[in-house]
Structures are given as structure tokens and as C-alpha cells.
Amino acid sequence: MEPLLEVQNLHVWYRVYGGYSKVLNGVNFLVNKGERVGLVGEAGCGKTTTMKTILRILPDQVSKIAQGKILFNGQDILQMNGNALQRIRSQGIAMIFQDPTAALNPVFTVGEQLSDVIRFSLRSIAQRKVEKKSIKQVAMQALKDVSMPDQERILGTYPIQLSGGMRQRVCISMAITTKRELLIADEPGTSLDVTIQDQILRLLHELVKQQNTSIILITHSLGVAREMTDRIYVMYAGTMVETAKADELFANPLHPYTLGLLASVPKLTGGGIAKGIPGRLPDYRNPPPGCRFSPRCPRAMPVCEFSPPPFFDVGYEHKVACYLFQESRND
Amino acid sequence: MTASSQTQAPILPHHFHKPSVIVRFRENLRKSWFKYSRNKLSVIGLVVVLLVVLTAIFAPLVSPYPQHASAFVDFENAGQPPSLRNLLGTDVFGRDILSRIFFAFRGALLMSIVVLAIAVPIGVLLGLIAGYYKNTWIDTLIMRTTDVFLAIPPIILALAIASVLTPNLMNSMIAVTVMWWPWYTRLVYGMASSCRNEYFVIAAELTGASKAHILFREILPNCLSPVFTKMALDVGWVILISASLSFVGLGEQPPTPALGQMVSDGARYMPDLWWYAVFPGLAIVIVILGFNLMGDGLRDMLEQRMG
Amino acid sequence: MTDILQIRKLKKYFVVGKNADGPIYLRAVDGVSVDIHEVETFGIVGESGSGKSTIAYTVMGMYKPTAGEMIFKGQNIAMEVSRRAHHLKKELQIVFQDPGSSLNPLRSIRQLLELPLRLHNVVPPNQIEEKIVELLEKVELPPDYMYKSTPSIGGGEKQMVAIARALAAGPSFIVLDEPTSALDVSVQAKIINKLLDLQQELSLTYMFITHDLSLMRNMANRVAIMYLGRICELATAKEFFEQPLHPYTRMLLSSIPTVSVEEDRMKPKKVISIGEIPSPVNIPSGCSFHLRCPESDSRCVKEDPEMVEVRLGHWVRCHQFPSTYSAGEQTMPRPNKF
């Protein structure tokens, strides 16, 4: 398998009252070509910051990329100039946001917004102007691909005239109009009802399979990640704590945080929920120097408090950032 | 954890550390200053405002010729251009313009303080009530009355009132106040009517809180931050309006100095005695700019605390 | 088991416009009858627009019902809160979805908790401070939190404060309107467990509203599922999840993402979810679910099914289950296309 996106030791800080908020603290992860990767974590753990850094859409005045590399097809996104970056955004990576209502401009029709996207990306590929007629064709096809009925009419509607599910379909159609190598979906179904979320996730799943695109699915829901992705990264307080194939992770979760999270999820089988994880996220302005989970960890050891754990390979492509698994290998 | 905390006797209030008011205040002040000072222009605005306020208060001490602020005549030095002796020159009666500007700040600031002290409470109260009773006859009555006041061009309204009453500082204050309150009603009306549907207001209603509690304890504090910002901006505007009134002779009466009246007197001697009109005019510009910049800073500071 | 709240044929229509035939109504709640027992958690699930929150808000008195009865402990409460007796405002409390907007950001936690204590004379004024400390203890917050304001504390802690405020008056019935949907699962777990503990300790009745079926399984004793202002299935939680009957229930259950193989087994065979909930302004004729129902036939388009009790305490509104429950009948009816 060929690596498509590789994030190495990424540190991102925000400028806040009283210094810097050290949000990302050495994030490492890898997406292979054609792979579906899940990024799971709770609110405030840095999932969205990571993705915004990859697309270089973090606001400059308040943020600072302190350290790290983001290799996309071997090139470092953080070192790119405006033109190269524009090419990445128009051809390489597309993003689908959590709230389709905020992602669409309310004063332009779906058709206008869709054809803008198509025009830019086609022009960037073909390096010339594109005719109006072919843009419309591509737009119609894009809407058809996301199973929207009556495409001609939809092109003339304003986002407010569509339901939440339909808006998210429009957003997805914008992301897939021209074939991208990587799709980043930031909680694509969270603001929608469970049946609609199911429809949207199934749609994404099919599109990704058809086009052989890689996808990073950011979600707070372990269930969504389990059903939709091949490999999962669990993130806590700006660090990756565990990664494994989806089946392996749920059959054999190792990191104390993953265990706590999994126990907190209410199950359909009933029987109550665990007590949750005690404590709260660390203060990013002054985070614990060692493992960032150690203050809340039921199995913390002295070493955890001063030295951040690297990834330990436990076999079966399963890695854990926890000193408990320093020597154990389960193969 | 649950079981143990339930069996424990409740910890009495005096057993825990009550944060000192001064410490909390200092912390808040430091945080507010961080937000305020992020925009350098607001800091400049604050400096200008402080200088104006201080010169107004200490006008008799900082003016080179405090006696020039009243009926003083020195024809020997009449119409002198700016020099070391009179930094901003003298007027046709030989009075030092700088000293007269310093004293004029007093009237201007006094006017804004009095006008806002009367107009703001009236406007805020009416807006609060109208916003809470949105879509009832109370709303209609208050807001349509407000619309009537807003429909008349403000300066004409003030001119009309000021000319019916005898021209002096007191009456021009009344005139400006009458045209000023509707803006606050408008502002608070919008805030209060959206705040009215917030869940914390509904929660208070559902437990049976009184109307007075809901209006003044729940809704009002949440409407105040834009009011403060607008007040800071309005100090400048009131000074401008009062200058306009005194320009046409309806404000402070001579020999007490007023900025507008100085500009109007000086305009007759343009361009020969250019400093006579230009420097008081410049003073108006600087004061208004200072208060506007400070208002912007206040908005930055207060807005985020609301979130 | 006594009923604490009886709701009969409750309707709440909102006027959303006007045309030639008169006002246009949004039928948010369209004929709901339900009995809530003392000290139980009665769950209502449904998608957005199903009317689940409108029922809760009508019970609380935020709206005046268009028609129908609501009897709380023998007293008629089918009216707005301002017309209700003072002690009812103490008995009925609500915890809203988003603690960020249900707690006034400019008031200290002490002020927030003091309000219900004073309004309902729960304790003499000189003991208010002690009572606040006790309330904070109940939701596991340190006593010095009373000097903080809510923007400075975490989301889970805010919701704990909202729960403490609901408890302050000494209620017997609490509406929980999606109390954890804005929170993370690890925080949600804490809140849900706390709520269940408090229910035992203080003999509270909960009306629990959520769109999260897995959470409902672990929280509620009985569950009703709503679609377009009506209940389409009502059963004990165990039966509801183990033997779901209504096609809509099965569609919802099969759509939830799960985290274990055991749960996958519980999900009905994939009922592919199609379409979206129609607008409550234009409710479809016949069975309101027929447009999205994979099992609908010509009868569903024309006739509106009645709510029938197919087994003791298990009610369904679907033409597939015509037989009414009769005592002695023990066999469980199966849906015809399972």
C-alpha cells in the first residue's frame, strides 16, 4: 500500500490570553491510498484543528504551527506556496463540514455554488477556461451521484429551501465533482437525524468505493467509525493514543482512554453505562508534561507523568501510546 | 465516589476558600485589558479620552491663561497667530484659544454626561419593556412612539426645542436628550426580544419568577454590553450635536467658551485668522475620534465576554 | 402503579400562515394519549420534527394545548404556566438540552440556585447557603463553585448545575429534554448515572426525551416512539428493543451505528432508511409513515391505523397488527415481512 498523506510530529498552538494554548502535541498519522481512516475523539481533542492544518485554513493571526510535517504524495503541505496550495485544494483534498447550513452560502443558488466549485477545479486541471454548458453537465452529474432527484430544479434552489439531509448531499456533491485523492469528512452526519445520517454515511461509503478515494472520517462516535472505516485513530488532548484496524480495535481495545470511552457508550443491549471517565481535558495552556491522559488514567505509573509515551507496536498493525504496552506484543 | 459523598456531612460554607473580591477584580481587569489592547487604535483612543477628561477637570491649572475663559478683553493681543506665547493664537478679543478650548471641553463633557445619564435609562427601560412584551399592544405603543421621534431629523428636532426654550446650556441638554433616547430603545428592544426566548429566561418563568426579576435580573444584564459600547461612541456624537447647536447660537452663551460657538465666530474671520476656527474644529474632531476608537475597543472587550 | 401524569388526546397546533381556507396549521402534536407512572423513566424518541419536544414543553406549560387533557396528580394542567397554581411550578421541573443557553451566563451559580429556593420557600433564608452547598454536593460539584459563573466551567459541569437547579425546588416530575445530546459520551455517562441515582434517592419521575436509541435503552423503563406528532409504538424498554414491531421503529433501530457484535445481532435485518420526515404542515394522508415505509400497501395510503394493544402494555399503530390484545393471548404477533 502506498502512503497518500502522512502527518509527522505536528504541533499547533493557539495564541490566547495568558500565552499559548498548545492544542496539538506531536500528532502522527498515516492515510494510505484508497483507505478509509477514522479519527475518533471527544470535543476539544484537536480533531478539527488537525484537519484545518492539513488544508492550511487555520487563521494565521491566532494560530502557530510550531513544528511538524504534512506530506501529501511526498510533498510537504506546510512548505507550499500559494499556487501549489491552491492546486492541492482544487484537485487533491476536499472537505465536508459538519454543518451543511453554515457551509453553504444562503444568498446563492445551489447551481451557482456548485458551478463555481466545478469551474475552479476544472480550470485548475485543464489550465484553460471551461464552457458553461459542460459545467452544467458536470453539476447535474454530481447531483445525480449523490442520489438527488430532480437535479434541474435543485440547481435553481437556494440552500434554505432544502432539508438538512439534502444540504449535506449538496455539500458532498461539491466535494466529489472532480475526482479527488482525499476526502476529509468532519462529522458529516452529526447535525442530522439518525436515519438521515445513515443515508449520508452509506452514500459516502459508496462514492469512496466507486472512485477509489481515500477518506478521513472525523467523528466523536465510535459506532460510526466502526461501521464506516478500515482503520481508526483514537485521539485525546492533541495526541494520538491508539490506532488499529477497526475490527481489531473493537475486539481488543488497549489504551485506558479507549477503554473508558468504549465503556461510556450506551449499548443497545442495555445493562447500564459505565461511570464515565473521571476528570476533564487538561488545560492546554499548561498541559501535563508526560502522557496527557495520565491525570485521568486509572493505571498511571510514575513514568507517565514526565515523559510522553511514543507509539508501541503490539502486532496486527495495532499501536498504542501507553507505557503499559511497552514490551507486550500480542503476536 | 457517589456513596461516600452522600454519607458525608455537608461541608459548611466557611470551610472553603472564598475568593477575594480584589483578586477576582484584578484578574478580570487584566483579562479585559488583554482584549481591549489587542487593537492598538483603541489604546490611542483611550489615551486621547483620558487627556481630554483630565484637561477638562484641571482646566484652571493646565490652561496658560485661565482668566481668558470669561469676559476678558485684551485688544493689544487681538488676532495674534500661533506663537510661543499663545500656542494656538488668540481671538479677536485677544483671548488665548488653547485656554478657551480647554474650558470648552468642560461644557462639552458635562453636556454628554447629563444627556446620556437621562436618555440612556429612559431608552433602556422602554426598550426592555417593549422587547419583553413583543407583539402585544405595549410593544406597539412604545415602538411606534419611538418611530415618531426617529422619523424627525434629530438636529431639526433639537433646534426646534432649543429655539422654543431660551438658549442656554440647560435647555440645549433637554433638547438633545429628547432626540437621544429612542436610539437606546431601539437597541435594547432588539436585544431584549431575542433574549426573551432564551432558555434561561424560560427556565426562570417556569419556576415562577416574577416579571421584575425576569426583566431586571435575567434579561437586562444580557442587553447591557452593546449599551455601554454605544454610550462610549455617543459621548462623541453628543459633543458634535452640542457643538452644532452652539454653532447656531443655541447652546452655551458667550462669554463661556463652547467649541461650536468658537468655530462659528472664527468662521467670520476666515481665512485671515484661520487659527480662530481651525483649532476649535480640530479639537472637536480629535475628541470625537478618541471616543469612537475607545468605543470600538470597549466593543471588542465586552462582546467576547458575552459568548 | 399509580399514574402521576395522564395525557389524553393532546394536540398542539401552531399557526404558520394563512390561505383562502383559513389559517395553515403546523400540527406538532396531533392526538397523543399516554399515562406516565410514578417513579419511572418514560422515554420519548423521535427524529427532529416529530413533536417530542413540543409534548414536553406543553407539559411544562410553555404552550397552551390546542385540545386535550393533561392531569397531573389529579389536577388539570392543560394551560400555560402563568395560570397554574404556584405549587405546580415547584413540582414540575425541566432540564434543557443546552446548558450553555439554559443558564444565564451573567449570574453566578449561587444566584442560579438561590432563585428556586427563594421562590418556593424551600428553606428559611438563613439556611440558603447551606442548602446550595448540599445541592452542589448532590451533583458532585465542589462547594466553591457557587462563586463561579457558568461560562468558566465545562459543559458537563454546566449540565450538573442545571440538574441541581431543577432539584432545588423539590420537584416530583422532571422533564429531561435531550440533557446529554450536546455533551461527549464520557460526560454523558456521568450525567446519566447521576440522574438514575437521583431518581432512586428522591423518587423522581422522569420524562426523558432523546433521539439516541442506545441511550434510551439504558435509561428508560418504557419507551414511546413518535412520528409526525403521533406515537406509533409504545412498550417497555426491553420489549421495545428486543421485539420492535412498527416498521419505523425497525428502521430507526437498524440505522444506529453500534460498537459491538452483540449489538449488531439486536439490530433488525437492515431496513434501508429512505426519504426524510415530511413537514408537519403537510402530513400525508392515511398512515403518516406510508411514504417511507418499505412494507406499505394500498390500505396504508387511504386508512389511518388506530393504536392497538398487541400485548399487555405494548401498543402499535400499524395496519399489520389489527388484532387487539385480549387477556390470555400469549403468542407474540410477528410482523409479516421480518
Tab-separated table of C-alpha atoms in Angstrom, chain B residues 91-93 95 100 246-247 254 258 260-270 276-277:
chain	number	residue	atom	x	y	z
B	91	ASP	CA	-9.199	85.503	19.028
B	92	VAL	CA	-10.453	88.993	18.142
B	93	PHE	CA	-10.731	89.872	21.836
B	95	ARG	CA	-8.094	85.681	24.343
B	100	ARG	CA	-10.662	78.558	25.764
B	246	SER	CA	-23.762	76.286	19.870
B	247	PHE	CA	-22.589	76.973	16.299
B	254	PRO	CA	-20.852	83.864	25.475
B	258	ALA	CA	-18.097	76.411	23.612
B	260	GLY	CA	-19.172	75.097	18.180
B	261	GLN	CA	-19.561	78.737	19.027
B	262	MET	CA	-15.804	79.282	18.679
B	263	VAL	CA	-15.861	77.692	15.233
B	264	SER	CA	-18.822	79.831	14.221
B	265	ASP	CA	-17.192	83.047	15.486
B	266	GLY	CA	-13.903	82.160	13.842
B	267	ALA	CA	-15.549	81.319	10.523
B	268	ARG	CA	-16.285	85.015	10.029
B	269	TYR	CA	-12.570	85.827	10.086
B	270	MET	CA	-11.534	83.098	7.645
B	276	TYR	CA	-9.512	81.048	15.204
B	277	ALA	CA	-11.855	78.449	13.577
